[in-house]
Short mmCIF file of C-alpha atoms in Angstrom, two decimals:
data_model
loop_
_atom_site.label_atom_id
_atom_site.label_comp_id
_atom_site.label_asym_id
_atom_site.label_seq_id
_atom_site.Cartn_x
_atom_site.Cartn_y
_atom_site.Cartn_z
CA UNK D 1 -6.44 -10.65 29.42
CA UNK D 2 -4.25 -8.73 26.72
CA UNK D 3 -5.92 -7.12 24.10
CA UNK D 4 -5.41 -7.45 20.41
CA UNK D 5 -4.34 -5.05 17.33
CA UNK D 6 -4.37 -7.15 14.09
CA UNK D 7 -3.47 -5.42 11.09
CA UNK D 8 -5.68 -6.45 7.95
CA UNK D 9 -4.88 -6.03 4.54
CA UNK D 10 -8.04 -4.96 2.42
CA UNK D 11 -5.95 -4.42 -1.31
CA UNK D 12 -5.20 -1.93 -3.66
CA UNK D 13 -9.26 -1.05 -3.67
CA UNK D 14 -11.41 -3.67 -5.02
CA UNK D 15 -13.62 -4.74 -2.38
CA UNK D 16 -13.39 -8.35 -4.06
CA UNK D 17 -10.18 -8.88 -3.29
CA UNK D 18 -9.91 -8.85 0.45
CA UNK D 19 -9.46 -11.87 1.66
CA UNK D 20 -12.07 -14.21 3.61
CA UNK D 21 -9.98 -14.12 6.29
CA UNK D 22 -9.34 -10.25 6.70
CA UNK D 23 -13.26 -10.35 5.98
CA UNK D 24 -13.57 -12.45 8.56
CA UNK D 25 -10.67 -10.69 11.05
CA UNK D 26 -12.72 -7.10 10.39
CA UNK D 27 -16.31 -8.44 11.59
CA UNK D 28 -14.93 -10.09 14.17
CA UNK D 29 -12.94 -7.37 15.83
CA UNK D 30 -14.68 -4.95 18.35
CA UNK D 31 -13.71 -1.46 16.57
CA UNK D 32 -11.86 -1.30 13.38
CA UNK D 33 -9.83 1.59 13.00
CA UNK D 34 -9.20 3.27 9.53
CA UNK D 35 -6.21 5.65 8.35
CA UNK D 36 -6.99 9.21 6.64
CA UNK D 37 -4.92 12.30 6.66
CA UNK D 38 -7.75 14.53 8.14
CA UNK D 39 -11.17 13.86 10.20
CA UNK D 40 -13.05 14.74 7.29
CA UNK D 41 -11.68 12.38 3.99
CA UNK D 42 -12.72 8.94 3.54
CA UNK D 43 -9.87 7.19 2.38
CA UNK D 44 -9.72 4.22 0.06
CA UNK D 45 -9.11 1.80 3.61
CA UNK D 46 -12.14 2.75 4.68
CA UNK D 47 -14.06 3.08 1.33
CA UNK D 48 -13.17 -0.94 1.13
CA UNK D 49 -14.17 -1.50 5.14
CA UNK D 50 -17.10 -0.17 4.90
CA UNK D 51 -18.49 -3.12 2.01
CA UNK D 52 -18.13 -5.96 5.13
CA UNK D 53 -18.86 -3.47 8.48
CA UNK D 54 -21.36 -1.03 9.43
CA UNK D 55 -20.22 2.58 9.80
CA UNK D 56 -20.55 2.67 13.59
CA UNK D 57 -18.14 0.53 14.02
CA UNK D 58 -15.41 2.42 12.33
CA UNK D 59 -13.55 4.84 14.11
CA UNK D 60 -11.04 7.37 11.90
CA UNK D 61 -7.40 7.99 13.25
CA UNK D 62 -5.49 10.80 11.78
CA UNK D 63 -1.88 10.10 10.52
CA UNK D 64 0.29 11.85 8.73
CA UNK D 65 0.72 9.72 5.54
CA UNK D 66 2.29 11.26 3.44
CA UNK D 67 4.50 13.76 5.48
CA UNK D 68 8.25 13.32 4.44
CA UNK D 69 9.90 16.42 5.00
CA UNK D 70 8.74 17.90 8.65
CA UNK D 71 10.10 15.38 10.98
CA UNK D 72 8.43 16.74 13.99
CA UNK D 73 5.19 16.65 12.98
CA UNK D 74 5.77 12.93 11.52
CA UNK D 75 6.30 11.89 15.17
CA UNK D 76 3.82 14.15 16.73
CA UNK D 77 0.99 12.40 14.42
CA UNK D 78 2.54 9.41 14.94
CA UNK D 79 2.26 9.81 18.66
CA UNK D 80 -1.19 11.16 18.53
CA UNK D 81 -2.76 8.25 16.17
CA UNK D 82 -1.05 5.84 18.27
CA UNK D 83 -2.53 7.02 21.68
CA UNK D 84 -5.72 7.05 20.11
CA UNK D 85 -5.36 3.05 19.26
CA UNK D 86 -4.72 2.38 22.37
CA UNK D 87 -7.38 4.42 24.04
CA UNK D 88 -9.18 2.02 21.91
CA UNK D 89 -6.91 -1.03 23.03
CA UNK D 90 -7.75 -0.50 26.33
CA UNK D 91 -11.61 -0.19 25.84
CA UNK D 92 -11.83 -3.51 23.85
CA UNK D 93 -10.70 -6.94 23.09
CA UNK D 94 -9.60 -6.69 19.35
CA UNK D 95 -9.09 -3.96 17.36
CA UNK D 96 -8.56 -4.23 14.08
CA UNK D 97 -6.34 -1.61 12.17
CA UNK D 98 -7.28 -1.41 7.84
CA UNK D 99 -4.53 -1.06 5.71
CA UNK D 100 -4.39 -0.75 1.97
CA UNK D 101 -2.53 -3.55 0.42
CA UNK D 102 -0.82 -6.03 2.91
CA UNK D 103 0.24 -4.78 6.63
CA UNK D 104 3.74 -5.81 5.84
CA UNK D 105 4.52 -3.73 2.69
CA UNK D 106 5.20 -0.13 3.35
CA UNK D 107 2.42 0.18 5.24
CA UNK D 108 1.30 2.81 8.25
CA UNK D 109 0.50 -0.40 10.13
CA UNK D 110 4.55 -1.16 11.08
CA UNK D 111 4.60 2.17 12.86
CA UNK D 112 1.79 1.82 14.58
CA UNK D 113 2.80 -1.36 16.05
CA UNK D 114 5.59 -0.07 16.92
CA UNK D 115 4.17 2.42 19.43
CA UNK D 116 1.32 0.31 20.82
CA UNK D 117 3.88 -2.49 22.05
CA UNK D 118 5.34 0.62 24.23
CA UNK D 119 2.08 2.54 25.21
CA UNK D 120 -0.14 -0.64 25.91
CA UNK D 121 2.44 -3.40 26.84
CA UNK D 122 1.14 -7.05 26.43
CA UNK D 123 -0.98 -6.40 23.36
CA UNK D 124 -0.56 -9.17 21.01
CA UNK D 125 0.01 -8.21 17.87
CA UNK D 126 -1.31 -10.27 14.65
CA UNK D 127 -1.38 -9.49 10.66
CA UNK D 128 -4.14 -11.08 7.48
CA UNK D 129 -1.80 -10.49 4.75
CA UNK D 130 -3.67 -8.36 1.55
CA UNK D 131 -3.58 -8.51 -2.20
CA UNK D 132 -0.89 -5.55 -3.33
CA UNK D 133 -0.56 -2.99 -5.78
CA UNK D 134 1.65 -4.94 -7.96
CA UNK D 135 -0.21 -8.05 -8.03
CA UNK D 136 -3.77 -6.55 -8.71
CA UNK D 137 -2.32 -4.62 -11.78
CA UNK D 138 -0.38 -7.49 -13.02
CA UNK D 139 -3.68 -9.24 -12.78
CA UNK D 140 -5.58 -6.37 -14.81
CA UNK D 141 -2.51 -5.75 -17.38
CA UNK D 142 -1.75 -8.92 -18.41
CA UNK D 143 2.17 -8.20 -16.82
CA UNK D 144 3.46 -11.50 -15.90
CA UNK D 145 5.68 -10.28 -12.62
CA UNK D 146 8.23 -13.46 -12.53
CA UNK D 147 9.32 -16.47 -14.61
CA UNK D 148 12.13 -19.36 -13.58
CA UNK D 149 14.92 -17.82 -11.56
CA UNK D 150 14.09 -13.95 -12.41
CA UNK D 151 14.07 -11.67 -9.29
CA UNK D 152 11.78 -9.30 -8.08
CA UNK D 153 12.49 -6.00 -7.18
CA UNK D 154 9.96 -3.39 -5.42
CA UNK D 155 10.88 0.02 -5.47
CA UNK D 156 9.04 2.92 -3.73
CA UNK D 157 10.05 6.34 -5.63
CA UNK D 158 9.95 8.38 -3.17
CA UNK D 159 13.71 6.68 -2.11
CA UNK D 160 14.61 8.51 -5.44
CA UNK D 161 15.06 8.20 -8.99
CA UNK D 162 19.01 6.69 -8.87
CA UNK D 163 17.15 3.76 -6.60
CA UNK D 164 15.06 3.13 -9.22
CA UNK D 165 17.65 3.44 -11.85
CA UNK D 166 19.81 0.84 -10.51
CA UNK D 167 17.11 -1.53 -10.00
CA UNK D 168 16.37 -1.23 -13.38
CA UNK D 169 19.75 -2.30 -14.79
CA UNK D 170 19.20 -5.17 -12.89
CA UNK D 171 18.07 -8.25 -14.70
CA UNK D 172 14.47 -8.88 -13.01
CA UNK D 173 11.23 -7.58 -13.18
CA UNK D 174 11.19 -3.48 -10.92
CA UNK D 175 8.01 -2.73 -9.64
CA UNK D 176 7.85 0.89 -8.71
CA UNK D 177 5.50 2.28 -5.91
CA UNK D 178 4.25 5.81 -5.56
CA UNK D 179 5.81 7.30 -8.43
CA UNK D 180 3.27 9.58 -9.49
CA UNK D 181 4.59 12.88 -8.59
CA UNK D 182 8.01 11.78 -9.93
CA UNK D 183 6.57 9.97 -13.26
CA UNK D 184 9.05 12.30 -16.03
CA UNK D 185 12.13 11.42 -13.62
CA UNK D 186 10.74 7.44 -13.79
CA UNK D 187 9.79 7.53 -17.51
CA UNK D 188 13.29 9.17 -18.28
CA UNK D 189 14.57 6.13 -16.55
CA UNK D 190 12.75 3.77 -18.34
CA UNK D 191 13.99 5.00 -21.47
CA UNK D 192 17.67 5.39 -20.29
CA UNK D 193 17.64 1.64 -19.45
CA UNK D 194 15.67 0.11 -22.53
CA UNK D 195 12.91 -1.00 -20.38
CA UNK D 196 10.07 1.15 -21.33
CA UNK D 197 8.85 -0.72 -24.11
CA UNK D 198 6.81 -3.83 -21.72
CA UNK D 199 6.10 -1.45 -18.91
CA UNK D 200 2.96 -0.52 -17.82
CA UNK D 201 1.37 1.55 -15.10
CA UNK D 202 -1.86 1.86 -12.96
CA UNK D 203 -3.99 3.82 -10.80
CA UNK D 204 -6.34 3.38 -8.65
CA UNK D 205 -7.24 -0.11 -8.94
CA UNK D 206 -10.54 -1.93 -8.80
CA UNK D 207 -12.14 1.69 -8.79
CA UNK D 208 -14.54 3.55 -10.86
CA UNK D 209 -11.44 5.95 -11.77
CA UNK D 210 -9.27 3.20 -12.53
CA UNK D 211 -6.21 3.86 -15.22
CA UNK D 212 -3.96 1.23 -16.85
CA UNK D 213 -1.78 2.37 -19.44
CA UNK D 214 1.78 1.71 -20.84
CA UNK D 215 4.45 3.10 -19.76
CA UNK D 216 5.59 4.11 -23.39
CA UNK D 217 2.37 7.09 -23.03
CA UNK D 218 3.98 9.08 -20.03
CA UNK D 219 4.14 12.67 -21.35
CA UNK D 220 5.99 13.81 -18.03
CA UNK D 221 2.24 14.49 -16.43
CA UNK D 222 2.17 14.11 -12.43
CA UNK D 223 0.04 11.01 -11.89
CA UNK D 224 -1.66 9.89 -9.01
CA UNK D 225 0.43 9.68 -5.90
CA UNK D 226 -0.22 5.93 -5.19
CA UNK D 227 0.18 5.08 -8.67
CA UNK D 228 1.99 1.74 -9.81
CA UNK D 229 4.49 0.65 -12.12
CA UNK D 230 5.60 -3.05 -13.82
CA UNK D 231 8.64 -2.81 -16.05
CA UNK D 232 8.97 -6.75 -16.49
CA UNK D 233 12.05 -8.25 -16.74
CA UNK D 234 13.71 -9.14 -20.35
CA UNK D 235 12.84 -12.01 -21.71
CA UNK D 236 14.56 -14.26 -24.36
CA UNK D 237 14.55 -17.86 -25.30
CA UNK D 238 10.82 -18.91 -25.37
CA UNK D 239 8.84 -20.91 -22.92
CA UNK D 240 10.88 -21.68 -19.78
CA UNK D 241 13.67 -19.67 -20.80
CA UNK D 242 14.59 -18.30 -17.57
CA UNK D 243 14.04 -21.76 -15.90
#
């Protein structure tokens, strides 16, 4: 019988916004597996987990999440954390791999699939979509994300600040992603394009630490690195005006 990696989205942090289903997908599953960058941190994945499993059924995999520049030792955690799953794969029915946000947005979970389909051929794999970034803090803001025929563009920073610029000259709502290391390069943006004035940013979501300010407030700080950002799009005519 072929074993199972499902990828569950658990949100930006608020244990009260993962869905039933990924509840459901995460008790279900024999092991669930959790992300962090070393054996020691408990990352927000697992911080949410562990409201809806017990501990012992948890099992950390290193990966190197936010290693850009070193190639090498990308793949080489990549590698590792993916012969670990199936180690895992191969010892049970269903695993279940947490992922902040949804499985299919920028997440660790694409790579990961990517290597089990070679290491342990035959595993099905399956996704519970999760409540993102973006929609929690448009939730929490107030920061209506789309009206009528407006597009929606998602940026992550770390592309660079000319990505974002262009998407902001656009004429829908730019949602940028990780931007907290580069916030003066995204608030000079913002102000180059006119679109400071509605935007607003977030941090940590749903959390104890949480931070929701506008955009108009960035003093050039570094924020934190999985920081948010909602610079709606313009917005004339009344009610229905983009319909």
């Amino acid at each position: 019988m072929s074993s199972k990696l499902v990828g569950v989205g658990v949100g930006p942090g608020d244990p009260e916004l993962v869905a039933v289903k990924g509840v459901n997908t995460l008790r279900a599953a024999d092991v669930v597996v959790v992300p962090v960058m070393d054996g020691g941190e408990r990352g927000r994945a697992e911080a949410t987990v562990l409201h809806y499993v017990p501990e012992d059924k948890v099992v950390r995999v290193v990966f190197a999440l936010n290693e850009r520049t070193d190639r090498a030792r990308r793949e080489a955690a990549w590698d590792a954390a993916g012969g670990r799953v199936a180690e895992l794969l191969r010892e049970h029915a269903t695993v279940a791999f947490a992922t902040i946000g949804d499985p299919n947005v920028y997440s660790t979970f694409t790579y990961l699939a990517q290597t089990i389909v070679e290491l342990v051929p035959g595993t099905v794999v399956e996704t519970v979509p999760g409540i993102t970034a973006m929609q929690d803090l448009a939730a929490r803001s107030g920061a209506v994300l789309t009206e009528g025929t407006e597009p929606l563009t998602l940026v992550p920073v770390t592309a660079g600040s000319a990505v974002l610029k262009d998407a902001l000259a656009g004429p829908g709502t730019v949602v940028a992603y990780k931007f907290g290391r580069q916030a003066a390069e995204v608030a000079e943006a913002l102000r180059e394009t006119g679109r400071i004035g509605d935007a607003v940013w977030g941090s940590a979501l749903g959390l104890t630490e949480e931070s929701i300010r506008p955009a108009a407030e960035l003093d050039g700080e570094p924020l934190p690195y999985l920081s948010t950002l909602i610079a709606p799009a313009r917005r004339e005519g009344g009610r229905g005006g983009k319909l």
